[in-house]
Tab-separated table of N, CA, C and O in Angstrom:
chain	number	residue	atom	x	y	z
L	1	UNK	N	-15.766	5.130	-9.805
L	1	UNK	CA	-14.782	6.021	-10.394
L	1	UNK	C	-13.641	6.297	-9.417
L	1	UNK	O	-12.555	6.500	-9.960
L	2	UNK	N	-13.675	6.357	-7.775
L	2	UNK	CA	-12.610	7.214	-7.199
L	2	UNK	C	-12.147	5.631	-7.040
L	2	UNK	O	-11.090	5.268	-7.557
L	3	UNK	N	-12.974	4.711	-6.308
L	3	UNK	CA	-12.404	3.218	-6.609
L	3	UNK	C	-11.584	2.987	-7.514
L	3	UNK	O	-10.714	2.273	-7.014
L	4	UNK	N	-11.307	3.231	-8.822
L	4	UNK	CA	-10.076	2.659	-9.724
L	4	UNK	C	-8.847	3.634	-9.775
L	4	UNK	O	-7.680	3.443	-10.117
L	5	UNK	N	-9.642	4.967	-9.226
L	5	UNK	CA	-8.635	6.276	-9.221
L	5	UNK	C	-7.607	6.330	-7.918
L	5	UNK	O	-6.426	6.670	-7.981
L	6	UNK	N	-8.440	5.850	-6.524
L	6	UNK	CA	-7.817	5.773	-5.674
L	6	UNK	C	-6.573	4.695	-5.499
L	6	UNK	O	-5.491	4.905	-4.951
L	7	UNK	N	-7.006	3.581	-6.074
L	7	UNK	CA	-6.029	2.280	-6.363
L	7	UNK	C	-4.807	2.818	-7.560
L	7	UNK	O	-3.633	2.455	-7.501
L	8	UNK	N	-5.243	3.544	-8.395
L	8	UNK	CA	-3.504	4.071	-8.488
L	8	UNK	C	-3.150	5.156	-8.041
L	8	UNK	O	-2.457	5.920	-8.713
L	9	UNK	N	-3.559	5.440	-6.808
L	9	UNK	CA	-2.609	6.934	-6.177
L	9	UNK	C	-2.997	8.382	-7.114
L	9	UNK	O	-2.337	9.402	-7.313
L	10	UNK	N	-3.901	8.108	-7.418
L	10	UNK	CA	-4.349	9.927	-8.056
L	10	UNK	C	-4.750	10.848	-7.280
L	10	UNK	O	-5.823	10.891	-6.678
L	11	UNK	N	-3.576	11.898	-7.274
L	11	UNK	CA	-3.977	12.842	-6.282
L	11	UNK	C	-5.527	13.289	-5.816
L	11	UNK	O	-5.865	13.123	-4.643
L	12	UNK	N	-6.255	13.742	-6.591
L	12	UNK	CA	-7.430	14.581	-6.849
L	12	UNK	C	-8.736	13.080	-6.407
L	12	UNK	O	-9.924	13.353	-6.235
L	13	UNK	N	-8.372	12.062	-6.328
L	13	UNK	CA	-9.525	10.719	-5.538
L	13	UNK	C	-9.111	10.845	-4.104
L	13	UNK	O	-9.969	10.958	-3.229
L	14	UNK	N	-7.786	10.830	-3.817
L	14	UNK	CA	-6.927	10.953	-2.409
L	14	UNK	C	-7.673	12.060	-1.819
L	14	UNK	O	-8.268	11.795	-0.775
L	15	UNK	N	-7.760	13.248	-2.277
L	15	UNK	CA	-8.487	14.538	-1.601
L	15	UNK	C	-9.258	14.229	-1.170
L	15	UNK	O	-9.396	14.226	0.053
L	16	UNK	N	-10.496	13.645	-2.375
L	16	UNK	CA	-11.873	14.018	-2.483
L	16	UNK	C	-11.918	12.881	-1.073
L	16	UNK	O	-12.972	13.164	-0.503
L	17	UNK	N	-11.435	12.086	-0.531
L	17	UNK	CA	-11.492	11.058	0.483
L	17	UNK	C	-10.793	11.193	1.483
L	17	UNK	O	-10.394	10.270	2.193
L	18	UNK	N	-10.518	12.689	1.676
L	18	UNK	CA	-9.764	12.997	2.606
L	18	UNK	C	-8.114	13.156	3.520
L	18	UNK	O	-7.797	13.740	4.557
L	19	UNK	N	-7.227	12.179	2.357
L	19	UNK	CA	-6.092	11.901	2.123
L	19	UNK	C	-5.418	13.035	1.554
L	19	UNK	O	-4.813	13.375	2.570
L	20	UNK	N	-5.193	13.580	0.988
L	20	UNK	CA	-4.620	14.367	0.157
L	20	UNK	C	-3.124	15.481	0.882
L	20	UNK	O	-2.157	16.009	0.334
L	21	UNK	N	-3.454	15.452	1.861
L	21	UNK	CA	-2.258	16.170	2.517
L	21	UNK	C	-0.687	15.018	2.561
L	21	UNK	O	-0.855	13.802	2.467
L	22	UNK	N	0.584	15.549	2.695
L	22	UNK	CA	1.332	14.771	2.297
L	22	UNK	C	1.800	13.990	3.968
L	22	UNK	O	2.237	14.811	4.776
L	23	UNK	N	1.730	12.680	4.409
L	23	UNK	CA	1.938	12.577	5.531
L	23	UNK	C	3.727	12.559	5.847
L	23	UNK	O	4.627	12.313	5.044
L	24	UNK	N	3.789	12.789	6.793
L	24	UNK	CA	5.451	12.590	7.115
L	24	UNK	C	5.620	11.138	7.843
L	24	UNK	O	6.002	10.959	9.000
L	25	UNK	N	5.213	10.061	6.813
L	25	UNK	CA	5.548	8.767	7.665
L	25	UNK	C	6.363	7.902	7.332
L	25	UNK	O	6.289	7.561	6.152
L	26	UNK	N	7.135	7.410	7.959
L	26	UNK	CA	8.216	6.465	7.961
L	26	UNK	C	7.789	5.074	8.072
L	26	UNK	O	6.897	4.661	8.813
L	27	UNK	N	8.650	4.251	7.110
L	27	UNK	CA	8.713	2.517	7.189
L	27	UNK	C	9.621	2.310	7.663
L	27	UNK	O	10.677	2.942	7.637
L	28	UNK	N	9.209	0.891	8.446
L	28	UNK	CA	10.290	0.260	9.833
L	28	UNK	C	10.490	-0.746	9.748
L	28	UNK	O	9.547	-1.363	9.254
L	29	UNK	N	11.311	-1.319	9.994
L	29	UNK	CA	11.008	-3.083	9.727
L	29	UNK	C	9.961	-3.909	8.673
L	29	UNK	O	8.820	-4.370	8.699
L	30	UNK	N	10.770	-3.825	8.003
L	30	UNK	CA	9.867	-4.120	6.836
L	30	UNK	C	10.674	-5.516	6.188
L	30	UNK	O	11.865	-5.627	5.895
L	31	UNK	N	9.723	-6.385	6.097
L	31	UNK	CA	10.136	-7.948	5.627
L	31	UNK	C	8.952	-8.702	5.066
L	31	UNK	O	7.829	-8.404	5.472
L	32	UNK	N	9.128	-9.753	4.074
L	32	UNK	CA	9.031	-10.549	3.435
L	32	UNK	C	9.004	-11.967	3.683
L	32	UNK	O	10.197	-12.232	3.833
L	33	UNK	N	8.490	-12.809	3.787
L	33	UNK	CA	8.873	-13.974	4.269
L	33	UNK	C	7.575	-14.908	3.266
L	33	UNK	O	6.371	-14.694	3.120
L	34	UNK	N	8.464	-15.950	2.732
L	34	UNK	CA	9.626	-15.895	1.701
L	34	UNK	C	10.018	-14.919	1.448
L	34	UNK	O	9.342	-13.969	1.843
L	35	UNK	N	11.182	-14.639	0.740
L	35	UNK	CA	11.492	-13.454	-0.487
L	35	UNK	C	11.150	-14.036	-1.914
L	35	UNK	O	10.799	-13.352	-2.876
L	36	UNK	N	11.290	-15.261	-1.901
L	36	UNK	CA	11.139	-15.747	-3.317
L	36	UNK	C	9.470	-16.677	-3.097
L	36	UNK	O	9.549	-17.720	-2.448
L	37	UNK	N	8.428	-16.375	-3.495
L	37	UNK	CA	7.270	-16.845	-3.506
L	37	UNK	C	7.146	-18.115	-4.455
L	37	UNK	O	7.513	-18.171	-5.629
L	38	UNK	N	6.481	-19.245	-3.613
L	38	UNK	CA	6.093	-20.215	-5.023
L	38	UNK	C	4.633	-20.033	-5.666
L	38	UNK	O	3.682	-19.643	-4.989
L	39	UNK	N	4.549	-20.308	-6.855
L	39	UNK	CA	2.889	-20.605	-7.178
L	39	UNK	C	1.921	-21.292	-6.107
L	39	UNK	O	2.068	-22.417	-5.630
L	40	UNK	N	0.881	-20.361	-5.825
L	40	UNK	CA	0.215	-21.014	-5.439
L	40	UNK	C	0.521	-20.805	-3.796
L	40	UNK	O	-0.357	-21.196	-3.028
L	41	UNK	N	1.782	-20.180	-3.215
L	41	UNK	CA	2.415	-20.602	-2.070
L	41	UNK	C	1.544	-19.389	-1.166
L	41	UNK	O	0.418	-18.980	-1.449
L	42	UNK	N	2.302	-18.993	-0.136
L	42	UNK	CA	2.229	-17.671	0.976
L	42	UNK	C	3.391	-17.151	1.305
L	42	UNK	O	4.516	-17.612	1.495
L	43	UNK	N	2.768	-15.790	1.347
L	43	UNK	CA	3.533	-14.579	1.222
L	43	UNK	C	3.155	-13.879	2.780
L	43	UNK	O	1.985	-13.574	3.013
L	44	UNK	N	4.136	-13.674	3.721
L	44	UNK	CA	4.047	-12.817	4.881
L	44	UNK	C	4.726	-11.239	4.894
L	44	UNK	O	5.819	-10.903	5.350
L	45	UNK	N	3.916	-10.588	4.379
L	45	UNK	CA	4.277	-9.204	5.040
L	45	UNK	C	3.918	-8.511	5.910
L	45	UNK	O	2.796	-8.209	6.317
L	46	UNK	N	5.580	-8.067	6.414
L	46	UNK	CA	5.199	-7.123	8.057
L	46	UNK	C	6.033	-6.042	7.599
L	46	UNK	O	6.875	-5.940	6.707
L	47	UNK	N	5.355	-4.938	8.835
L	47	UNK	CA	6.307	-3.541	8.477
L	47	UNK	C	5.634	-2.415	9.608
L	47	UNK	O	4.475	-2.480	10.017
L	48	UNK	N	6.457	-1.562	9.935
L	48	UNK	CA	5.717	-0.896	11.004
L	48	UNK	C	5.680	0.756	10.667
L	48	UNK	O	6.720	1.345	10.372
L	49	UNK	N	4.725	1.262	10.720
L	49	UNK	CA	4.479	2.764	10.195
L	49	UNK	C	4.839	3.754	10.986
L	49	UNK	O	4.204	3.642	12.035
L	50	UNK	N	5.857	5.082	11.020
L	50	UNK	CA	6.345	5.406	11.765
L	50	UNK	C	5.902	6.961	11.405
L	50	UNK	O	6.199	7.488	10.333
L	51	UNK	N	4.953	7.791	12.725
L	51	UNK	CA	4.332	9.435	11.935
L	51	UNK	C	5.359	10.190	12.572
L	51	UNK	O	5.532	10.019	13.779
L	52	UNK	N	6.156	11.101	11.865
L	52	UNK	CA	7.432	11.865	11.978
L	52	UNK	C	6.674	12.857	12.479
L	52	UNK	O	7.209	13.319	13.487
L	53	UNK	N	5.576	13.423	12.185
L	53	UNK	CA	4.892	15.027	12.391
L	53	UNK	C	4.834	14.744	13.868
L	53	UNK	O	5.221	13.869	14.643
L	54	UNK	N	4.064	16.073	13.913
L	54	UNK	CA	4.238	16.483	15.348
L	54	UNK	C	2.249	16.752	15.260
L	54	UNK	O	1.676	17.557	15.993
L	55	UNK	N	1.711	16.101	14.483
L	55	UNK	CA	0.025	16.356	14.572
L	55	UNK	C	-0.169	14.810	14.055
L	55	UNK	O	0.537	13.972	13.494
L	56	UNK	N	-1.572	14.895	14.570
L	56	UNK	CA	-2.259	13.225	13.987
L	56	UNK	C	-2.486	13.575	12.508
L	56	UNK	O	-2.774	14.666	12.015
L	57	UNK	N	-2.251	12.185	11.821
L	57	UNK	CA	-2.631	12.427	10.416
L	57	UNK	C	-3.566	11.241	9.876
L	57	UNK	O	-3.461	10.089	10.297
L	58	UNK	N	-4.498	11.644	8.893
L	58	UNK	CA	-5.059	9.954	8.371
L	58	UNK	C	-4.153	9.526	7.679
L	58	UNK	O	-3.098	10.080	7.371
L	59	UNK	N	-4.493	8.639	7.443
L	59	UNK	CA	-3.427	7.501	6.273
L	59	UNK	C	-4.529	6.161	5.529
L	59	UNK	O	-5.333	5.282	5.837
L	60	UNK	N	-4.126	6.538	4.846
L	60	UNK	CA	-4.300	5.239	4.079
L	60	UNK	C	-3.264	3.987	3.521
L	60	UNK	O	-2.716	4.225	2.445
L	61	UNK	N	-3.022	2.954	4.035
L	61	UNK	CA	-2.138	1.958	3.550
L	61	UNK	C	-2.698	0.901	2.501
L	61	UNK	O	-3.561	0.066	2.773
L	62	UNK	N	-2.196	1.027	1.490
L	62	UNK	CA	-2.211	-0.074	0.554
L	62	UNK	C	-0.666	-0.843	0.054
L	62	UNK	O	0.480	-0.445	0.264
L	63	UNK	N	-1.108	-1.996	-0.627
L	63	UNK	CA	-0.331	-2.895	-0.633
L	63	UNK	C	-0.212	-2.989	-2.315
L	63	UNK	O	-1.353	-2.967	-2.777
L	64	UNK	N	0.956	-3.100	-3.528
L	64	UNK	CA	0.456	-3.372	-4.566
L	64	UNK	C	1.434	-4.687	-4.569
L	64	UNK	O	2.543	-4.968	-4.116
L	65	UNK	N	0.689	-5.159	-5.124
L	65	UNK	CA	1.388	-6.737	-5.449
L	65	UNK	C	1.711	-6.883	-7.311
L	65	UNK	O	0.788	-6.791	-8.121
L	66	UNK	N	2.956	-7.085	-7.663
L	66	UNK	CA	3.296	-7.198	-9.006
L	66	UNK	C	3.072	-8.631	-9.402
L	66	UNK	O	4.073	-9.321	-9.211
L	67	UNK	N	2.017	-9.284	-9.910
L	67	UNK	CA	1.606	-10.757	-10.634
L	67	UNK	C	2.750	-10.698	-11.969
L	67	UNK	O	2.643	-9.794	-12.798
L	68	UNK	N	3.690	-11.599	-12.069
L	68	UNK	CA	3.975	-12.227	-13.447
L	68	UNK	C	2.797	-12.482	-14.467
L	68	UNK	O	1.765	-12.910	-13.950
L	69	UNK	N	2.788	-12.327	-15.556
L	69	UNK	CA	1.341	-12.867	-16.396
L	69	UNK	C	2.511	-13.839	-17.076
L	69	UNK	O	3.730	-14.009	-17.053
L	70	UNK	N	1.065	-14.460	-17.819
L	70	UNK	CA	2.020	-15.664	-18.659
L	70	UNK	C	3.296	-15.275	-19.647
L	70	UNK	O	4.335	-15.912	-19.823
L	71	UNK	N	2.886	-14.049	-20.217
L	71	UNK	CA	3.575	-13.287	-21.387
L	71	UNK	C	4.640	-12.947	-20.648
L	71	UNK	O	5.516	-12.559	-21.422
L	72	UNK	N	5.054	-12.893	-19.369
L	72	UNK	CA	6.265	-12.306	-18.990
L	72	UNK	C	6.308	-11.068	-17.806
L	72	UNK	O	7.122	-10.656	-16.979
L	73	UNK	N	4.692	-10.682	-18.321
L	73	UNK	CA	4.855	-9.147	-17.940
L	73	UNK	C	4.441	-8.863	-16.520
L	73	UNK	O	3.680	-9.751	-16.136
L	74	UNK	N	4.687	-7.865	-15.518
L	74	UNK	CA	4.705	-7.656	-14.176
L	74	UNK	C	3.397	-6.839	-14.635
L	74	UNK	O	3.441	-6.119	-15.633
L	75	UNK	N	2.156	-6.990	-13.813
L	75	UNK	CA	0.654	-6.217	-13.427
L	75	UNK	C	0.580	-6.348	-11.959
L	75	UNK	O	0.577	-7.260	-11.133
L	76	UNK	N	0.524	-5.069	-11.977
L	76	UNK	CA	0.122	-4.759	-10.141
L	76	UNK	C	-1.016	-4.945	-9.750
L	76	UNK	O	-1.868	-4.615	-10.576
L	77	UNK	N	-1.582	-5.556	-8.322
L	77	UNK	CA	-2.751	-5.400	-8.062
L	77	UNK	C	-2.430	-5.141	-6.465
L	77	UNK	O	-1.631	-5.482	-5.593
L	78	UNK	N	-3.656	-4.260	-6.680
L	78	UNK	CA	-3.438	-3.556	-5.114
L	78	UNK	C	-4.284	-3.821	-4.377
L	78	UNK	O	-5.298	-4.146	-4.996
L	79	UNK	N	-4.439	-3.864	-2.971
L	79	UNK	CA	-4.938	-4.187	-2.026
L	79	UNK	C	-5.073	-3.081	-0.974
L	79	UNK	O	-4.074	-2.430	-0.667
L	80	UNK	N	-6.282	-2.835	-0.396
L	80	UNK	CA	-6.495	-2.177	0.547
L	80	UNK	C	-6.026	-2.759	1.920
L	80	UNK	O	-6.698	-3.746	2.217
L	81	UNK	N	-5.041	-2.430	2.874
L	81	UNK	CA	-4.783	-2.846	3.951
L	81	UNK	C	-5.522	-2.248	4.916
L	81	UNK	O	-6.463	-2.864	5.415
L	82	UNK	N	-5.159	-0.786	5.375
L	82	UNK	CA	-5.614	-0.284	6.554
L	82	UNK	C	-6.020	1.310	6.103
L	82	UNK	O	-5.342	1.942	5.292
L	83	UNK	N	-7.157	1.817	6.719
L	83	UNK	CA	-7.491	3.389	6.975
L	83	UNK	C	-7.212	3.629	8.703
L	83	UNK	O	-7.480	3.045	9.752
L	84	UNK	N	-6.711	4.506	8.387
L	84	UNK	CA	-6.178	5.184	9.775
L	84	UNK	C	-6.685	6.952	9.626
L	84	UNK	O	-6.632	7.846	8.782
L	85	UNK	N	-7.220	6.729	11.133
L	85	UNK	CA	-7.869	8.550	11.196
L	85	UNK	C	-7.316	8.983	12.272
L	85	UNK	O	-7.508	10.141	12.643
């Protein structure tokens, strides 16, 4: 249950897992390589996380990736990258 809840950002799974406070963090360099992906191809993403506060915070980083389906339509799938405590 918090598994499908946490993968779309619902506040009240974020809590219950310890997340729930709002972090003050900044993205840095953030790139793509390709920008334009082929079927089938590779995708490099980098980016660097930047904590504005003035206290340690956890974090959780995920990644959602938008798939084309055949019909046209953009479906996200997300990926767990990193927990940070």
């Amino acid at each position: 249950m918090y598994c499908v809840a946490r993968k779309r950002g619902e506040k009240g799974a974020l809590q219950a897992l310890g997340y729930g406070d709002n972090a003050d963090i900044k993205i840095e360099n953030a790139y793509t390589t390709p920008e334009n992906a082929k079927m089938g191809g590779r995708v490099q993403v980098s980016f660097e996380l930047v904590n504005q506060a003035n206290k340690t915070v956890a974090i959780m980083v995920d990644l959602a990736i938008h798939f084309i389906k055949v019909i046209g339509k953009a479906n996200p799938s997300v990926f767990e990258l990193k927990l940070l405590n």
